[in-house]
Each structure stands twice: as C-alpha cells, then as structure tokens.
Amino acid sequence: MNPATWLLRILLFFFLSHFSLSADTLTQHHFVKDNDEIPGNIVVWVANRGNPIKDNSGILSIDPRGNLALFQSNQTLPVWSANISMAGTRNTIAQILDSGNLVLLQNNTKKAVLWQSFDYPTNIWISFQSLEVNVRTGLNRVYTSWKSPEDPGVRNYSFRMNPNRFPQMFLYQGSTPLWRSGTWTGQRWNEQCDFYGHCGPNAYCKPDLAGDFECTCFPGFESKLPQAWSIRDGAGGCVRKSGISLCGIGDRFVKFPRVKVPDTSAAHVDMSVGLKQCKEKCLRNCSCMAYASAYSEIGRGIGCLTWHGDLVDARTYAHTGQDLYIRVDKNELARYTKKGLLQKKAVLAVIIVSLAVAFLILVALLHCFVRRQRRTARTRRSNNMFSFVTFEDSLGVKEIDESRRNGDLPLFHLSTIAAATNNFSSDNKLGQGGFGPVYKGVLLNGNEIAVKRLSKYSGQGVQEFKNEIMLIAKLQHRNLVSMLGCCIEGEEKMLIYEFLPNKSLDSIIFDESKRSVLDWKKRLEIICGIARVMLYLHQDYRLRVLHRDLKASNVLLDATLNPKILDFGMARIFGGDQTEGDTKRVVGTYGYMSPEYAMHGHFSMKSDVYSFGVLLLEIITSKKNISYIPYSPSLNLVGQVWELWKEDKAMEVVDSALGDSILKCIQIALLCVQEHAADRPTMSTDVSMLSNESTLPSPKQPAFVEKKIHNGDGRSISEGTSSVNSVTVTMIQAR
C-alpha cells in the first residue's frame, strides 16, 4: 500500500446508523466509512444480518441487563443482542473506536471490553482487524459473504483460519476449500497457482514453465489420468509408480527448494526437533512420505512437519519458499540424480565461462590497483607520520603536536604493540567495531592494555581516530577511559587505552546470568557516574563536547564496576557560546538518537540528554530499547515505560533483581526522553535531581512512542555496533 493510500485510510471515520438497500426497506444496524474523497458509504458490519426490521422503527439501546440490543418498536424481545453474561455492575456503554470497532465497555474503561464487533465480522476485513481462532474461549472469527448486494444475509462463501495441526487460512464454498494460503514460513505468502488442489494429490504446480503444463508429479509418482494431463487437466493428480517399494535400506529424500509445502491439515507437527532430527524421524516411519521445517529462517529451520498420506496443493516459487524433502527408493533416487547431474553440467559450463571472463577483468583491475598503491606508498613515506591528520578546525595537528611535545600522548612502536598482543592473535581479540578490531595486550612491565586497531578499509575509522586523539588525550575525568598513547607506523594506526576487566555495561545488564551482580545501589552509582561525566563534557570542560553516541556498549566497567565512557569518534566540539548545530550526515545508534537529530540532523546538548534518558531506562529495566517489543501499542522500551507510568504501574517494568526505591530514576529518565528538546533537563539538572530529594516535574510524552491507532509495519531494525558517517538525513543507518 502506498503512503497516500494509507493516509487516506487513516482519515476515514466510522459512524453508526440504520440502512436500507432495497425497496423492501430492510433496515439494519451498521457501520459505514465516510470520506469526501470516496463516493458513497461502505457498510462494513451488520448486526441483524438474517433478521431485518421491516420498517424504520428500529431502536439501538442498552437493555436493563447491560447488553447492547436492537429493538423494533412495540416489541419487548430484541431483534439482535450482544448476548453477553455479566457479573456484578451493569454500568456499560457502547462506543465506536477510531478503528471502526463497536465495543461494549464496562465502567467506561477501554480495558474492560465486554463485547466487540471485531469478534463477529461480516464480509469486510478492515484495517486493525485480525483473523484468529481462540481455542480457550472457542472464538472463531469467520468472514462470510452477503447473499446479494441488496441482502446482507449469510451466503455459503466463508474465509477463516483453520487451526488444525499447523494454522492456515482457507476460502470455503460451504465445506469445500477453494483456496489455501499455505503456512506462514517467516518469509512469504503465496502468489500464483492459487486454486486449492489445482494439480491434485502428489503433484506440484510450477507456474514459471513457459507455455508448458504447470503440473508435475513428485519423484516416484506418475499421472493418474495421462489423457487428462495431455489436455492440461491435472485434477486427478498422481499415484505411486508401479514397482516402487518404500521402507527399504536405500530409501533417501529428494530436496525440492522454494516451495509452498502441501496442505498441513493432516500433517504431523513437532516443534521440539530440528531439520536433521526431522529427517531421521521420517526415515524411521514407513508411512512418512515427506518432511519439511515448520518455520524457516535465514540459514536454519525450526520444528518438523511430516506427511503420511497424499501431498495436496503444493507449488514452487521462483525466489523464496521452503525446502520440501520427498521420500524415494534407491532406483528413483538414481534416476533423479542422473537427471540432476546433466542439468548441473550445463549450469557448470556457463559458470566456468563467466568466471574466466571475470578473472581476466579482475587481473586487469588488480594490476592497475597495485601500480596506484605503489605510487601512493612512495608519496606517503616521504611525508611526516602525522600528515594524514587534517581537521576541519584549528584544533587538529596543533593539538596532537602539543600532546606529543608535552609527553601527554606517548607514541608506541609497532613492534611493542605486536609483542603485547601476541602479534594481534585472534585469542587476544576483544571485539570488532566500525573503527576496527580491539585487542587485549600486556606490556613488558605487566600493565594490561586495550588496543583499537584502525582497519585499513575503514573510511570512517580515520575520522574517529582524529576525534579520539583530539579529545580523549586532553579530557581528564574519573569516569572517562584513559588513553595511554597511540601508534602510527606506515599503514598502521592504533589507539592504546587502559584495560577494563569487566568489559562493557551492556554485556552485564542484558545478560540474565550476570546482571544480578549489579544491585540497585551499584546501578545508581553507575547512573550518577555517567551523569557526572556528561556534565563535565557539557559544562565543566573548557570547550563543550557532545558525545553523540552515548549507549550501554560505550560504557565500560572497571574492576570495582565503576563506569567509564569511551568512543568519541562521533563527538562534536562547540566553542564560545555555541550550544547547538546541524548536519546533513546523521550518525549514531537507533533507539538512542533524539527525534530532532534523527529526523532533521539538529543536535545539541539535549541530544545527549535524550540518549542518557534511554540508557537510564535500560539500566533500570535490564532491557534493550531497540529489541524490547512488549504486547502493547508501544514498540520500544521508552513507550512501554511511558504507558506504565501514565497508569501508575511503572514498577512493573523494573528488573526483578532490583529493589523498590527507583521510581525517581524512572521519572528522571522519562524527563530526559521527552519529545521536545526544550522540555528536557540539562545534565546539571539531572545530576541535581539524582542527588537531591526535591519534587520532580511530571514528564511529557516521550519521542518515538507509537500511537494506538497506528498499525506499524513491524519491520525489525537490527542493532549494530559500527558507526557510519556517510549517511544523509533521509536515510539513517544504525550503528
């Protein structure tokens, strides 16, 4: 659906009325959509479909029992009723929600829904309405067609969820299936060959056969009615070939990639085993005809589906789908393998020719590249070892040269760092970022160090290298990681830091087996330490420093679990009275970026305050803001905490390993993540609120909280660890 169409659907509104569709003046209770840009009104739900009122005397009201009911004048029995049983109070109201759902509420609260029209659909499926079967309550949402455009009575066409074995959606005519969606594999639904059982049992539909009959028998089967197949009628399907004897020693499976698996209504489902165990399970059972994963993800399958009868309604796809494994005996396997080898030889010939041409082109390009690199290397060797450092402002080379002369920034030889890290052994590797790999090392004097090695192919790493040297070499604070020096030798550029044994904060608070070591007292100390160092960067240092990438993975913990901030590769420096700026290249990490920065490239000290608020919530809850998707309208941690805060239930989101005295920190965090930068406190105010018992203001709605009337696209945003500089405001890339 394009954005314009989606916006138009959001603008639709619903109202309740009676309607008449014919000269017989059948009057029913219904919803209609109404918009100036859409001609006419659309009936989306009808109450008394099979029991019309013959005149215009219908009255919709709430009866003495609290039920929503439709009456005809001068009658005591309702024409239609919600027909619910209630205990206790009968204080009910009826309301049409923005979604078009007619609900009967108890005590005027949306959380006490006694009845809703979405549970009893008619022939229209509207936005926000789901198709489901509730086994516990017996609720089955079934869509049924009208008898005619003038008669909303129930016809024999229905669309419903079939929950048997593995859920699928079916279109029925009476009890006869006309169409099947196939199981949701985590990748796609079907597109073509939509008619149910189009090729009959034990055959599959392949629509991309140019001009040929789309039906083909599975290996080991042949057409049941060859004459019918000759006239492109595959309804009879296929039967087992004569002479085929399964359950022998040589039984194997033929793999069919990219298929919609056969109807799973009679399949056996086992979600406790993987694909390998599924194969063994099927091979041990002589009645098992085929198997597949119940759910497919990239690179692996989950669960097991096995078929023990006819394989009905299968088809292939061009690009996506599941792998289906068909059981065959050794003779059929040999025939199928020979056929596959001939096809593979033709494909192999094409691949070899293509690779040969590509190799010649690659050799020519490599020759040009090597010649250019040699010229560049000769030029670089003639320059000063710091000549690569060119800054956009006056702090660049001057800062580094002064640090070198004053002894503030020791220079290490490459041989020293190589010996300390065991020649950059993989066993010494601590991690990998956008800058490059990080190694643990031990100097000859026994001191442990952490070495950030700039990747030769990292364009962003050079800029980070400049910022780190320019900032951390001069910044002094107990909650900042100390830089011990750097190494610049030939192509190698490295930063050497103090080694912190407890690694990063995220490796502890997001690990259920480790986070218990951080009780509330220690977490509060970590929060206060982060707040103090951010206040130092914003206010107490001679220049204003914006970190722009404050997150849990950039907070390290020393031996006594004291926090230390690092990674100033994305930092910006403000001089004089400057407090804010703009950029067309947005960098940072999803979930931590303030709305004005993420959407418009506008950053200020309040941008860091927003990141601090998100980090504060993560420390309190031990949940990630990006990956936390609770069963609520909010799709992130900030939204969930905000919803609970409004309902005075904020403690429900607190990490179970903590105590009760943390509501103040939750309130401070919500103040920091307010949507408008002007509403957020400064870091000095945050430090004051954390250390004092003064009354705090009430927070306003945070940024990036999904509204309840929206139906998000559900796209997952993967959390990365690297920073990307070359990004525009219109396309933000996560770190």
Coordinates of C-alpha atoms in Angstrom, one line a residue, residues 274-275 293-297 299-303:
G274 CA 15.3 -29.5 14.1
L275 CA 15.6 -30.5 10.4
S293 CA 10.7 -27.4 8.6
A294 CA 7.7 -26.0 10.3
Y295 CA 9.2 -22.5 10.2
S296 CA 12.1 -21.3 8.1
E297 CA 14.5 -18.6 8.9
G299 CA 20.2 -20.3 7.3
R300 CA 18.1 -22.6 9.5
G301 CA 14.8 -24.3 10.1
I302 CA 12.7 -24.7 13.2
G303 CA 10.3 -27.5 14.0

